[in-house]
Amino acid sequence: MLRVLLLTLSVVAIVHAELCKPDAQNAFKVRLSIKTALGDNAYAWDANEEYLFKAMVAFAMRRYSSKSTTQISNVLVCNVTDRVSFWFVVTDSSKNLTTVPESEVEAAIRMNRNRINNAFLLSDQTLQFLKITSTLSPPVEPSTPIWLIVFGVVLCLIVAGILFLVVAGIQQRKKKNKDSTERENLEEKSEVTVTVENGIPCETLDLKAGHINGVFAADDERFTSL
Amino acid sequence: MEKSRPLWDNSLQFIFACISYAVGLGNVWRFPYLCQMYGGGGFLIPYFIMLIAEGMPLLYLELAVGQRMRQGSIGAWKIISPYLCGVGIASVVVSFFLSMYYNVINAWAFWYLFHSFQDPLPWATCPLNTNHTGYEEECEKTSSTQYFWYRQTLNISPSLETSGSIQWEQALCLTLAWLVVYLCILRGTESTGKLEQLSNPKTWISAATQIFFSLGLGFGSLIAYASYNDASNNCERHAIIVSLINSTTSIFASVVTFSIYGFKATFNYESCINKVILLLMNAFDLEEGSLTADNLNEMKDYLMATHPQEYAQLSPQVKNCSLEAELDTAVQGTGLAFIVYSEAIKNMEVPQLYSVLYFIMLLMLGIGSMLGNTAAILTPLTDSRVIAARFPKEVISGAVCFINCVIGLIFTTEAGNYWFDIFNDYAATLSLLLIVLVETIAVCYIYGIRRFEKDLHTMIGHKPNWYWKIMWAFASPLLIISLFLFYLTDYILTGTLQYQAWDATQGQLVTKDYPGYARAVIGLLVAASTMCIPLGALVTFVRKRLKRSVSTMA
């Protein structure tokens, strides 16, 4: 009796070793970075965590194929290292000594990746299935790029400023023209006494700068030619 | 009666305008680089000696000329001697070239500023590739900040020959930059009173060059600004103040830049170490936490001994991280401003705040210098009675801005950055040296230093002392001649001119030769401004001869 038991156990062990080994057919390597992810709250990787992992993979396979035939015992885990990395395969319960094709396992894991990650409090980067590339979530893009909005605001302000200054300049010039024609008319009629000093009305002397005397202004013929 | 010249409200406005013009991007991205390359603090010695021998005297000279002649560069030099009108024209041509390409920097600063209002910053992470399985290939090879600069901002082509199309986003930013400049110059001097460019040889030459270009001599901007001064303004004191503030700003900017370098180097060094640790842990399935930065070297030796084959396979990927190597990567120019700084900013707390502040600072510096440049172009135009009588000031300013903006669209094409480098390196360097040399000789020997002394006496109230006279008459011209000769021989000896092109497949810069037409453009840039000086003299000479022969015949 004991001998039969021993024989069965050794056969199971051999089968296990045959099916689950590094780079075996349909086997996947898993790598966990628990300390990186959780820091002080990191848990140790022990047999219980392994059991949970097997349960999650079995759950994923059940959900994917909805056959409800995959048992926890169908998931074989081997070569656990200190890194915390190991290999696993999923055996087919209906056929003996065969493993489920890796495409099926990959699809099942992908479908339930989120649930598996959450069970271990990890993420896609810290719980890595080395052959299964995760689909990265694209950043949220608003319909109008933000920079265009800020650009539009600044552009409107600048254009408003320019228009304001141009219009103010035109108005100022019109007023100056009107004032000078008015003063000419007044001087002709001599009705209003405009205080005059040396022929220059006093108001214009408010300017900060003096008037450039045309006789001495720089022009081409600065030096009298010989 | 002549129209009176507009004036600065007070001398403080004038000082601020000069400072804002002189303190530009060169103080931020050129001076710290030179300090690093030429021995750190030791660079300050030749820098200050050149400041005293060359910078301050020439700045004083330009301000005094502008204030005395009360005209822009063309008019001012015409007064000194009619044969020198070419100097003024050359200054305007150089300013025109500068304003064509300089505002593109402001466009880039606007682009980065507008993109700073996002979380996370767009240059912090690589974008995903088309099927979302990983990051973009080009971005993987280089870093996310370099990718953002070369691909998403410039969309740079692999070489100068492939011009590509105009990038509409950059064209929009360039238009906005020109609108801002137009807004500021619209009101003329009344509105500009608020608060560039370089090259490389050996330490002293670098210092001389840095001072020379940092102060913005020779563009005619200082003459233009000073021409709006009251005749009794103390321009001697202002020259000293402006040059000292310019140098102090350079030094202050270096302190900041070095701390940014240090931060970036430390961060990159630690990332490098962490990457190596992860690689080794994954390859040899070691327990997490067993490899740290401290025991990395011992562990590497141990692994090499115990697993020689696997380690040998892995060794090309295991990088030797070195803090010194990170610190030695000195960068200058647009690379420093837009890649290194943005990389440092993305790793800070609340990066959006620092990013916005930094790019606003770049914009302030850039636009301040642009206002000086446009003043150098507009003042001679508004002084000339031919143009000013027909068109109002707003129209002239608008036309100048519009023409520059349209030409500037070249720099928004895919190969635009290469053309930018051409203009940045060649448009102003040789020509300015020649212009300032002619200016100094003209004032000292043609106008006469005694006459200049007397003018200064009437303006300021005292004659300039022997230090200024010696510098103007001997030291500065000698320095400029030696700089000029050095540059000329350097250009001739290096043979074919080369440039750095971005290779998207490798994710780094490669050196290429300039094609023939690019070299022709370079020659044209230098010739267009330098030839103005002899041509101006020749045209004046011919005109006088004709007039004399006409008057003798009559």
mmCIF file of N, CA and C in Angstrom, chain B residues 42 289 440:
data_model
loop_
_atom_site.group_PDB
_atom_site.id
_atom_site.type_symbol
_atom_site.label_atom_id
_atom_site.label_comp_id
_atom_site.label_asym_id
_atom_site.label_seq_id
_atom_site.Cartn_x
_atom_site.Cartn_y
_atom_site.Cartn_z
ATOM 1 N N GLY B 42 37.417 80.539 -11.969
ATOM 2 C CA GLY B 42 38.576 81.179 -12.583
ATOM 3 C C GLY B 42 38.247 81.969 -13.823
ATOM 4 N N GLY B 289 16.125 44.216 -2.518
ATOM 5 C CA GLY B 289 16.779 44.878 -1.396
ATOM 6 C C GLY B 289 18.178 44.354 -1.134
ATOM 7 N N THR B 440 34.655 102.542 -33.234
ATOM 8 C CA THR B 440 35.660 103.080 -32.305
ATOM 9 C C THR B 440 36.666 103.934 -33.044
#
